[in-house]
PDB file of C-alpha atoms in Angstrom:
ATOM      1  CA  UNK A   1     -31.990  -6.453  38.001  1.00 51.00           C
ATOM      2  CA  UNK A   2     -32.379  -2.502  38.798  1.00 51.00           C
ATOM      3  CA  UNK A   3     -33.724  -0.229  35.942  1.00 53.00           C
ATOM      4  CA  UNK A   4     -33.089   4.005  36.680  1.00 52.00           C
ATOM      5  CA  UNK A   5     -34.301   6.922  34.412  1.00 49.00           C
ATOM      6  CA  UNK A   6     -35.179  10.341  34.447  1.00 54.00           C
ATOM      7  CA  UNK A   7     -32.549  11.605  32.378  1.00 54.00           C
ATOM      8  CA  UNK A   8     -33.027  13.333  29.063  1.00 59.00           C
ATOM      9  CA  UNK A   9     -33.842  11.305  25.560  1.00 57.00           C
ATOM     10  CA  UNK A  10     -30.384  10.532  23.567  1.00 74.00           C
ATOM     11  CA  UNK A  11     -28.953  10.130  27.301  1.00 91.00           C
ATOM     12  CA  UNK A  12     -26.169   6.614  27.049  1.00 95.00           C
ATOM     13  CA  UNK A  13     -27.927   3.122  28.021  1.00 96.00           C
ATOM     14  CA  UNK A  14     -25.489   1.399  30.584  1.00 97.00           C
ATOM     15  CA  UNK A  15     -25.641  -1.756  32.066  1.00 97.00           C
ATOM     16  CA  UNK A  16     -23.552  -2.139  35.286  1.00 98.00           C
ATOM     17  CA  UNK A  17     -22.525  -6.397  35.732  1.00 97.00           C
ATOM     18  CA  UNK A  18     -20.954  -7.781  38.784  1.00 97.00           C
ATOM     19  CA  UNK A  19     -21.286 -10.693  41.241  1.00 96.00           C
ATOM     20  CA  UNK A  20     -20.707  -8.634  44.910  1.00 96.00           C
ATOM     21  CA  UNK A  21     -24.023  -6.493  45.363  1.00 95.00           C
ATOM     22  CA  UNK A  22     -21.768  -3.649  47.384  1.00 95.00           C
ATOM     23  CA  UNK A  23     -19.590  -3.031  44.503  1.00 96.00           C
ATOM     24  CA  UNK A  24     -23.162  -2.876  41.984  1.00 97.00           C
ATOM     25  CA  UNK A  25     -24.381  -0.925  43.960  1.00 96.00           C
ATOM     26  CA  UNK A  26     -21.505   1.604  44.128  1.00 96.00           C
ATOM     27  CA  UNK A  27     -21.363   1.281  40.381  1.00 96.00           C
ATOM     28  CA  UNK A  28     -24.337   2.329  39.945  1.00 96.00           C
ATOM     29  CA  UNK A  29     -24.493   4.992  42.244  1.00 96.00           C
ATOM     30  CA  UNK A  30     -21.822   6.602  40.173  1.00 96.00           C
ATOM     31  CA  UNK A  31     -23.355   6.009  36.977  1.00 96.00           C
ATOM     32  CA  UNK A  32     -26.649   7.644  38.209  1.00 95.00           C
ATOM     33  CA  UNK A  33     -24.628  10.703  39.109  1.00 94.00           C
ATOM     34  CA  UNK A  34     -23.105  11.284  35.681  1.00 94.00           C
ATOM     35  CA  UNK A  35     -25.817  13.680  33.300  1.00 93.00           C
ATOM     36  CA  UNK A  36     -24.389  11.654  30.086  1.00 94.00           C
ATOM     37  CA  UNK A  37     -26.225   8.248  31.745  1.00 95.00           C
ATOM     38  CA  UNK A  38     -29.898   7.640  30.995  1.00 94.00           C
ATOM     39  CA  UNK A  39     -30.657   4.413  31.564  1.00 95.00           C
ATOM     40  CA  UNK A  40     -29.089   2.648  34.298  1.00 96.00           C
ATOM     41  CA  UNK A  41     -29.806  -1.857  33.743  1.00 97.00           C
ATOM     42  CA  UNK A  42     -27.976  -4.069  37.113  1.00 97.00           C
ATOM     43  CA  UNK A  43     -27.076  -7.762  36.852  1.00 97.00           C
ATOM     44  CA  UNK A  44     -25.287 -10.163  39.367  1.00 96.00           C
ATOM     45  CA  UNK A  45     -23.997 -12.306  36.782  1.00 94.00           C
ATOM     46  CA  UNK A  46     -23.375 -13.092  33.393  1.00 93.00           C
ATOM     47  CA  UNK A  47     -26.116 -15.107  32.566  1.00 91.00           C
ATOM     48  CA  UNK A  48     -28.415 -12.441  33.993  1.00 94.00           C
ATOM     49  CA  UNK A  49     -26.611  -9.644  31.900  1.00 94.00           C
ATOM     50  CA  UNK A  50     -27.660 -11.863  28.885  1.00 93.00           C
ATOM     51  CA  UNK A  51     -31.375 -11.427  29.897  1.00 92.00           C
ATOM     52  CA  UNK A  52     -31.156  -7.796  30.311  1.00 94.00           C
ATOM     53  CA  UNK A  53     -29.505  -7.110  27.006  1.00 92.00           C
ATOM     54  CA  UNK A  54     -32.187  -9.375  24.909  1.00 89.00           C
ATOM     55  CA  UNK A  55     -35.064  -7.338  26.427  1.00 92.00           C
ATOM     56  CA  UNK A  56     -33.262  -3.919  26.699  1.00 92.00           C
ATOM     57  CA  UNK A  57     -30.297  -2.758  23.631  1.00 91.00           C
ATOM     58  CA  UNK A  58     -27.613  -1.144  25.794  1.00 96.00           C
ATOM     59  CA  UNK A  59     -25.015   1.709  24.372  1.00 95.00           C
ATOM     60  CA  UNK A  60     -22.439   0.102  27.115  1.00 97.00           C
ATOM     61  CA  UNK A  61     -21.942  -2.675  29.748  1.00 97.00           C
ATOM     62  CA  UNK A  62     -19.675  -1.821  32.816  1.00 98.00           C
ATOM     63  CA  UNK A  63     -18.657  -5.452  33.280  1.00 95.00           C
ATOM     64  CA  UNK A  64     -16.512  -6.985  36.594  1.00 96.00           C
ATOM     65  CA  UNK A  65     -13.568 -10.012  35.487  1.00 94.00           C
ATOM     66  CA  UNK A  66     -13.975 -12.723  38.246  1.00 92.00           C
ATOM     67  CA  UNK A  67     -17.414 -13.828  38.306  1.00 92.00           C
ATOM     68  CA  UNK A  68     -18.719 -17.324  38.774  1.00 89.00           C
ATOM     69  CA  UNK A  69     -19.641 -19.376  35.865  1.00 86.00           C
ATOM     70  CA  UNK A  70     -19.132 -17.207  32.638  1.00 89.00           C
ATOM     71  CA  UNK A  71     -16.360 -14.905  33.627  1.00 91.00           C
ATOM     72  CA  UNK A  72     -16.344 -11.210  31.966  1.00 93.00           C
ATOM     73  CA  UNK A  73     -13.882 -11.633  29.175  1.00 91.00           C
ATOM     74  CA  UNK A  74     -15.897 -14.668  28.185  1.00 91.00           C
ATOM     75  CA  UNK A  75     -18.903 -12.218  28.488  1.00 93.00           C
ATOM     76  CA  UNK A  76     -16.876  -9.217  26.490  1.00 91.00           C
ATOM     77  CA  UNK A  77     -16.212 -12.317  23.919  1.00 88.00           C
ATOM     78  CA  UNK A  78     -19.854 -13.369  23.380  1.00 90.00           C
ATOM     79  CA  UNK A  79     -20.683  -9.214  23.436  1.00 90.00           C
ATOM     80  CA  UNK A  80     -18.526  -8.940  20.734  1.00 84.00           C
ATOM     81  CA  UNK A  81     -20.126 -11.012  18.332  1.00 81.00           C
ATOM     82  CA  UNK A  82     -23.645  -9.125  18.824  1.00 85.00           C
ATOM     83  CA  UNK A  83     -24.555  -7.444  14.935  1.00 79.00           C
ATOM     84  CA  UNK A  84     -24.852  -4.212  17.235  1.00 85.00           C
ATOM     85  CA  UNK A  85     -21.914  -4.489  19.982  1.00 89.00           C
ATOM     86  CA  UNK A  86     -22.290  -2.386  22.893  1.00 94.00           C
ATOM     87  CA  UNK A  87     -19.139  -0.775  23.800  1.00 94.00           C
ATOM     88  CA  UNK A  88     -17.155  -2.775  27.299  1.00 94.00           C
ATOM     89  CA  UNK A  89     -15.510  -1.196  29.923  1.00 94.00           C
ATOM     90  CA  UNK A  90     -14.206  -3.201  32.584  1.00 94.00           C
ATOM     91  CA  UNK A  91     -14.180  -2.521  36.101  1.00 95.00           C
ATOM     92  CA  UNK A  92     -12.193  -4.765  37.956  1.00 92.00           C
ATOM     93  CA  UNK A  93      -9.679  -5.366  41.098  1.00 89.00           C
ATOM     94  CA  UNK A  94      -7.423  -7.481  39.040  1.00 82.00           C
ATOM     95  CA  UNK A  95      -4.670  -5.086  37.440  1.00 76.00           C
ATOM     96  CA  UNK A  96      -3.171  -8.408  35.860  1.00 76.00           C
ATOM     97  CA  UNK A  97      -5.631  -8.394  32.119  1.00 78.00           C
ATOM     98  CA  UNK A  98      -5.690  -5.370  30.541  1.00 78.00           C
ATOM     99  CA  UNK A  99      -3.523  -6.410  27.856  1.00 70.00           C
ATOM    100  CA  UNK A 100      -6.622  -9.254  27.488  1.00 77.00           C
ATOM    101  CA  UNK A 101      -9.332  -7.073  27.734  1.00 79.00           C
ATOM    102  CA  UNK A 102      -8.243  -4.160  25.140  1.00 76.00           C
ATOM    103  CA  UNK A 103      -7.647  -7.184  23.215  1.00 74.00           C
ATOM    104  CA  UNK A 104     -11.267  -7.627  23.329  1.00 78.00           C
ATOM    105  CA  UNK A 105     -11.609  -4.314  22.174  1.00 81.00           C
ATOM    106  CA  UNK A 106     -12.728  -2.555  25.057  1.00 87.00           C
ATOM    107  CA  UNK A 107     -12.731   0.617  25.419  1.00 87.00           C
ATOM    108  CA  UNK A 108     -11.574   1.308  28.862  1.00 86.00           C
ATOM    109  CA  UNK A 109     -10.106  -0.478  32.111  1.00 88.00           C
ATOM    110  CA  UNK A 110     -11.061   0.692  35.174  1.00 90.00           C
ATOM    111  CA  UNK A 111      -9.555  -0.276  38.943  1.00 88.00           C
ATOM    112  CA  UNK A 112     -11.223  -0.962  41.800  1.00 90.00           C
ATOM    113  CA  UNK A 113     -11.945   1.447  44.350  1.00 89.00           C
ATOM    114  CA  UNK A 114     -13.446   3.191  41.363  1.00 90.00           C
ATOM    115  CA  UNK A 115     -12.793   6.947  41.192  1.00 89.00           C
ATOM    116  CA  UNK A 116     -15.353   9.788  39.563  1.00 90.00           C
ATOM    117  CA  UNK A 117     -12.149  10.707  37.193  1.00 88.00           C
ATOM    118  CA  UNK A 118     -11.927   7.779  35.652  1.00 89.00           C
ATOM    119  CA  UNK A 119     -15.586   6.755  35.199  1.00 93.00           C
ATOM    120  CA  UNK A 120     -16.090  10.425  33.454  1.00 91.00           C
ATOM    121  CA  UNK A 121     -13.266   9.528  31.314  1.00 88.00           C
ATOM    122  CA  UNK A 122     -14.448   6.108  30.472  1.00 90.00           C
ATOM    123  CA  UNK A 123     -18.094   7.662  29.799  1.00 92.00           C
ATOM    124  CA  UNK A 124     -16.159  10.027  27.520  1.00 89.00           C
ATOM    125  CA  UNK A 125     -14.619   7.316  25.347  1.00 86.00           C
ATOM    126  CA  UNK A 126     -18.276   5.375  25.005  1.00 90.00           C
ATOM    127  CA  UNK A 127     -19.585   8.661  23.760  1.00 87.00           C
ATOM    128  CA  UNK A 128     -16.510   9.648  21.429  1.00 81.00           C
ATOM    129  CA  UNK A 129     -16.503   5.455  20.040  1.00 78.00           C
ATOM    130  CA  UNK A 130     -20.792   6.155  19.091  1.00 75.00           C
ATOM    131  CA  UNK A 131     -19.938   9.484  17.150  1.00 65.00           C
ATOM    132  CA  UNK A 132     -16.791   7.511  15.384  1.00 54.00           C
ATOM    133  CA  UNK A 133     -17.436   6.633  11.584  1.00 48.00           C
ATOM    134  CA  UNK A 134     -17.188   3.254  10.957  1.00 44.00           C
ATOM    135  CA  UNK A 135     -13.683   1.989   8.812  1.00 42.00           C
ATOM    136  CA  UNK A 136     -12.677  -1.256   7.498  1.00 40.00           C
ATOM    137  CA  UNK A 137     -10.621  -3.506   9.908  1.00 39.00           C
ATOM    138  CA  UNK A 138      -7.522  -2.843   8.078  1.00 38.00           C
ATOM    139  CA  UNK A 139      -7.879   1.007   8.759  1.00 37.00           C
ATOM    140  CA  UNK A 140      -8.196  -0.165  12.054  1.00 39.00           C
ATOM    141  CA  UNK A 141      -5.003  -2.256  12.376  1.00 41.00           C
ATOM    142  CA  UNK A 142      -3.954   1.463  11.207  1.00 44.00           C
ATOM    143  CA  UNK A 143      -5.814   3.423  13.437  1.00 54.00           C
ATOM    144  CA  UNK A 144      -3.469   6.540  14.435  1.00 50.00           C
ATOM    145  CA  UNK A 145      -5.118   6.734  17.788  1.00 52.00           C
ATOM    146  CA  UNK A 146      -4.197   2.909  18.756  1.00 76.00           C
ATOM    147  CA  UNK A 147      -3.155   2.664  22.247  1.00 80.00           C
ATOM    148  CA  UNK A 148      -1.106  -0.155  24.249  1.00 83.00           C
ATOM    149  CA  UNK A 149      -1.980  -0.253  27.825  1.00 81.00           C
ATOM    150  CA  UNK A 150       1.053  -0.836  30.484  1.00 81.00           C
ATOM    151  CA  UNK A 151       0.374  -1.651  33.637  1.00 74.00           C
ATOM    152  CA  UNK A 152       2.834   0.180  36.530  1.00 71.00           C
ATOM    153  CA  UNK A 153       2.378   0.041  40.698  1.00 67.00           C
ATOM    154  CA  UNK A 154      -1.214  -0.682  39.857  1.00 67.00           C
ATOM    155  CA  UNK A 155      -2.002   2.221  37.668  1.00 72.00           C
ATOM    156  CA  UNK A 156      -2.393   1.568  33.812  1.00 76.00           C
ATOM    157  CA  UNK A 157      -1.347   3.894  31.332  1.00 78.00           C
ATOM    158  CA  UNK A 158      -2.858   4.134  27.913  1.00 82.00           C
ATOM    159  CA  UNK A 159       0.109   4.593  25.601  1.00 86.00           C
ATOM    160  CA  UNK A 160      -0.310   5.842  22.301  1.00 88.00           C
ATOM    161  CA  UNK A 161       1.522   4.272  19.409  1.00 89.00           C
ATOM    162  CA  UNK A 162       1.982   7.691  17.860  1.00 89.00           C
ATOM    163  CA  UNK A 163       4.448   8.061  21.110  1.00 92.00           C
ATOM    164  CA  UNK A 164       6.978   4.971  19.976  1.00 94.00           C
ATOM    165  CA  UNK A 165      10.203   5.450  18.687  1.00 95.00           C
ATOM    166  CA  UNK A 166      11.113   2.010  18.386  1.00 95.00           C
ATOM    167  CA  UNK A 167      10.481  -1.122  20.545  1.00 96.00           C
ATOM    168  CA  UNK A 168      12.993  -3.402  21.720  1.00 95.00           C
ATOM    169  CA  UNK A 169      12.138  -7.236  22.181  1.00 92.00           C
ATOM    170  CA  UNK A 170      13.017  -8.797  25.968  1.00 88.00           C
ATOM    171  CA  UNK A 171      11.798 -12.294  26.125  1.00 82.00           C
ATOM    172  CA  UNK A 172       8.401 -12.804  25.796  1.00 79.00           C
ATOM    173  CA  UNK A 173       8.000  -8.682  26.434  1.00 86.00           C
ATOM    174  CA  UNK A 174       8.261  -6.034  24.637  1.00 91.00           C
ATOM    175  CA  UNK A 175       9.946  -2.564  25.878  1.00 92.00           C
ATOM    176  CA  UNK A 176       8.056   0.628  24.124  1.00 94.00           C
ATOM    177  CA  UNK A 177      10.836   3.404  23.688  1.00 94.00           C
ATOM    178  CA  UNK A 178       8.664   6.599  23.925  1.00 92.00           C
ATOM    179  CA  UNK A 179       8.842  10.018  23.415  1.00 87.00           C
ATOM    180  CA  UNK A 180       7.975  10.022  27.273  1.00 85.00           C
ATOM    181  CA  UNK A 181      10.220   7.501  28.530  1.00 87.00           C
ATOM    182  CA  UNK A 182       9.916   3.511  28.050  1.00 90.00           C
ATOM    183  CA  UNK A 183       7.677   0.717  29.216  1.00 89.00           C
ATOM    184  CA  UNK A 184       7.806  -2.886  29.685  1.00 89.00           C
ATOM    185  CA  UNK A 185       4.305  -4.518  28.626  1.00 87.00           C
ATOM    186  CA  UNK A 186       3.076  -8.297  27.985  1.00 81.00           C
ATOM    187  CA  UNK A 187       3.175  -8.531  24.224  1.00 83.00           C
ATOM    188  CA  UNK A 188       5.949 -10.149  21.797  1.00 84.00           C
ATOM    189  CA  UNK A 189       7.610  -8.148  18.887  1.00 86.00           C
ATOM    190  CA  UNK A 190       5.866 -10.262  16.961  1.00 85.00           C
ATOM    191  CA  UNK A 191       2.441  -9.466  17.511  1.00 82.00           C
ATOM    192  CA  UNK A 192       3.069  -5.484  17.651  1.00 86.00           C
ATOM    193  CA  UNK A 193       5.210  -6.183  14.078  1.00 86.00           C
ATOM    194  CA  UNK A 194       1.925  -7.598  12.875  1.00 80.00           C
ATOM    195  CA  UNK A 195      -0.267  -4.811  14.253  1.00 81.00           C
ATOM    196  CA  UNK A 196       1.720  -2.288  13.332  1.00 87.00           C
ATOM    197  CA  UNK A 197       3.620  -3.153   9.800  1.00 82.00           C
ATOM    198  CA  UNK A 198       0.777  -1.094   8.003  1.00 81.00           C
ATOM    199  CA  UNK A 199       0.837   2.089  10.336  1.00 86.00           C
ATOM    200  CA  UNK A 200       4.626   2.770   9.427  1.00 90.00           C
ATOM    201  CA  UNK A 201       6.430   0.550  11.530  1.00 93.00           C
ATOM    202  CA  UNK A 202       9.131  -2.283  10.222  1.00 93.00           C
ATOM    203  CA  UNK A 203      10.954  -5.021  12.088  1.00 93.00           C
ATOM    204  CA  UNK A 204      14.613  -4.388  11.155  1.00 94.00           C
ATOM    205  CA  UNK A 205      16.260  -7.174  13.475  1.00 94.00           C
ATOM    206  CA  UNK A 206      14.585 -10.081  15.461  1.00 92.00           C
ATOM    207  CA  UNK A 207      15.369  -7.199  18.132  1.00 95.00           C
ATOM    208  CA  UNK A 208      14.135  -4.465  16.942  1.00 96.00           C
ATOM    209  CA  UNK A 209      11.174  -2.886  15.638  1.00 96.00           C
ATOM    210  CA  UNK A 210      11.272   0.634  14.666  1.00 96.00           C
ATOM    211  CA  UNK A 211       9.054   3.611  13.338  1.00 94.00           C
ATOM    212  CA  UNK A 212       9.833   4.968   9.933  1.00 93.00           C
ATOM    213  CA  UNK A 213       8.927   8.424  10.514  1.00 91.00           C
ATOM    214  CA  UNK A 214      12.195   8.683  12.580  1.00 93.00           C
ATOM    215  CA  UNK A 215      14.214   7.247  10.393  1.00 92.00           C
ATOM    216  CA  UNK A 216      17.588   9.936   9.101  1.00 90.00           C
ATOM    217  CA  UNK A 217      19.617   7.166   7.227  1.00 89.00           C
ATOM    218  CA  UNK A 218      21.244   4.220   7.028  1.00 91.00           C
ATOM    219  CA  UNK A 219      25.113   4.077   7.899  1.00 90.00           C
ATOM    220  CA  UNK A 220      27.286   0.775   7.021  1.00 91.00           C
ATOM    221  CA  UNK A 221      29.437  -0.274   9.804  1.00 90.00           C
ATOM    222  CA  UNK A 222      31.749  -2.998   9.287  1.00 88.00           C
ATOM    223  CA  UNK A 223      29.835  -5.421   7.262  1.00 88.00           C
ATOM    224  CA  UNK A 224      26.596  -4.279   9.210  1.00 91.00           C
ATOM    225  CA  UNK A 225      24.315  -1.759   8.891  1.00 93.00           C
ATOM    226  CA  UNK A 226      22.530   0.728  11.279  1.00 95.00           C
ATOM    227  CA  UNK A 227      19.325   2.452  10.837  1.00 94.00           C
ATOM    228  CA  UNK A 228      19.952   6.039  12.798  1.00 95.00           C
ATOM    229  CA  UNK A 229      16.654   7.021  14.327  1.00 94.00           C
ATOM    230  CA  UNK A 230      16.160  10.785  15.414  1.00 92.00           C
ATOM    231  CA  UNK A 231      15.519  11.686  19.084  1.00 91.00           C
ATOM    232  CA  UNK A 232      12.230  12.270  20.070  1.00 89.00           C
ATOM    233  CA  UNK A 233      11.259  14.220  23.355  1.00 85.00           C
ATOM    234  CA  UNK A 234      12.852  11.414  26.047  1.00 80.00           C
ATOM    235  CA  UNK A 235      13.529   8.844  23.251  1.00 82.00           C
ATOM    236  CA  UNK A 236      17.388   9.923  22.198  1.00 87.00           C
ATOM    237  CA  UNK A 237      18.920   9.487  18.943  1.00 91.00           C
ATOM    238  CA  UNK A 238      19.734   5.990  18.600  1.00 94.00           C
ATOM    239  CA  UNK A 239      21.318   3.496  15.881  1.00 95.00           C
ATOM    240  CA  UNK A 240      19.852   0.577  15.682  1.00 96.00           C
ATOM    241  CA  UNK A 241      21.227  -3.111  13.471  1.00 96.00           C
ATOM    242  CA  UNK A 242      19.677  -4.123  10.531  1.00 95.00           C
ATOM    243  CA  UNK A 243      19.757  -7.973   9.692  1.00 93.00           C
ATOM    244  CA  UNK A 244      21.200  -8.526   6.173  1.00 90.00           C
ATOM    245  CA  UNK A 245      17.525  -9.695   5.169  1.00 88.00           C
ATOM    246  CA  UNK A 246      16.043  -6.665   6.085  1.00 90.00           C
ATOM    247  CA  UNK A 247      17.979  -3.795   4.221  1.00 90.00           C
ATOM    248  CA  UNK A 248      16.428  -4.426   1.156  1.00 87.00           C
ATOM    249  CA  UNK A 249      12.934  -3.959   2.826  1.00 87.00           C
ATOM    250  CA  UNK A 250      14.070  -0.807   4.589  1.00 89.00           C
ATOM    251  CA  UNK A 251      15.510   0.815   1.641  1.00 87.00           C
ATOM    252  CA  UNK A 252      12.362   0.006  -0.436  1.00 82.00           C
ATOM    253  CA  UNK A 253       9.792   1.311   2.582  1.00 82.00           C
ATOM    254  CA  UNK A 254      12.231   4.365   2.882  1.00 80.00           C
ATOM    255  CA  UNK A 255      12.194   5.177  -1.111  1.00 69.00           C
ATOM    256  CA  UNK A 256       8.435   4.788  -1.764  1.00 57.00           C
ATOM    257  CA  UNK A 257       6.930   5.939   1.110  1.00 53.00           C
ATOM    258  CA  UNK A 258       6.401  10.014   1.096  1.00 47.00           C
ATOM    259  CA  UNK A 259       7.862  11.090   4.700  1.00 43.00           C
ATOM    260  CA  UNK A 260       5.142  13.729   4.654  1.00 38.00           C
ATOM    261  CA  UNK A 261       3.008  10.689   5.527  1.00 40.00           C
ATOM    262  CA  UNK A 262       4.974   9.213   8.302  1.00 39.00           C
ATOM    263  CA  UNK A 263       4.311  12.163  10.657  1.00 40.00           C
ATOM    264  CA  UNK A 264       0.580  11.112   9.932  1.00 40.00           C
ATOM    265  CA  UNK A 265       0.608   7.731  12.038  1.00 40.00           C
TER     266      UNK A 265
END
């Protein structure tokens, strides 16, 4: 274990974990460097992080995936469950379990070779999630700033849900149509219709789930009917089906809630 101060009172308290000393080391190099770090706490493993955090409360832990024994989204798990939760940011070579680990609520995901950018960013997001008032879990489910990471050539994106249009099931995927193009990322409709039903969203078709702000109208084609979305920087104007069992819902989400409020979510 490695403790480093000398920065100012009210300075974050880090604690860097992970199994291959070159990499902790580097980690905390780069920590050391930043003037928002104070205290700078080291472990090898995850039973050694455990130590550290019973003697010495922690704002964050910097935490590696593939570790032996507990591995750190078991780690982020136990972490989680702590009355005062320090906030997680992974650092990790493994672009494969991001969708896992802001599933764990952390609050960033950063790649391996680790660049200055990113850490200040990350260091950023620990400070802005202290400051942030604390809300009952269903405002969270509602939380305007919720993000979806997508993983592309290595790189991943943090994709605010403010950004979808609508979102188009593909298998077990989901494809986010965004006002800045569209993504392909690991999670069924389902589980973003259950995430997102109270933050003005609505599952119109098994297909297709879509946000009510950009609603215009419903048009009956056939014996069908479409909901016409609006376009939306690189999301065009589409029209979408509607599953007979649906309409009713639509209509009745479309009547009683203000539009004034969509634009808020």
């Amino acid at each position: 274990m490695t403790r480093v101060t000398g920065k100012p009172a009210g300075a974050l308290r880090v604690l860097a974990v992970d199994d291959e000393k070159p990499a902790l080391d580097e980690l905390v190099y780069l920590l050391r460097a930043r003037a928002e770090i104070g205290e700078i706490h080291a472990a090898g493993d995850a039973t050694s992080a455990l130590r550290v955090l019973r003697a010495h409360p922690v704002d964050a832990v910097f935490l590696d995936i593939n570790m032996p024994g507990l591995d750190g989204m078991e780690l982020a798990g136990i972490l989680s469950e702590f009355a005062n939760s320090p906030a997680v940011v992974f650092v990790t070579a493994h672009d494969d379990r991001a969708i896992a680990a802001f599933d764990l609520g952390a609050v960033d995901y950063l790649l391996k070779p680790l660049r200055e950018a990113r850490l200040a960013e990350a260091v950023r997001r620990i400070a802005a999630s202290r400051s942030a008032p604390h809300r009952p879990a269903a405002d969270e489910r509602a939380d305007p700033s919720e993000v979806i990471p997508v993983e592309l050539g290595g790189v991943t994106t943090l994709v605010p849900r403010s950004s979808v249009s609508w979102v188009e099931a593909d298998g077990d995927y989901a494809r986010l149509h965004t006002s800045a193009g569209s993504h392909l990322v690991r999670i069924p409709l389902s589980a973003l219709e259950a995430r997102w039903h109270d933050a003005g969203f609505l599952r119109v078709h098994r297909s297709y789930l879509v946000a009510l702000r950009l609603v215009t109208g419903l048009r009956t084609i056939g014996s069908g009917t479409v909901v016409c979305l609006r376009a939306e920087g690189d999301a065009q104007a589409v029209e979408l089906p509607v599953s007979r069992r649906q309409v009713r819902e639509l209509k009745q989400r479309l009547v009683h809630r203000p539009r004034q409020h969509w634009g808020n979510q």
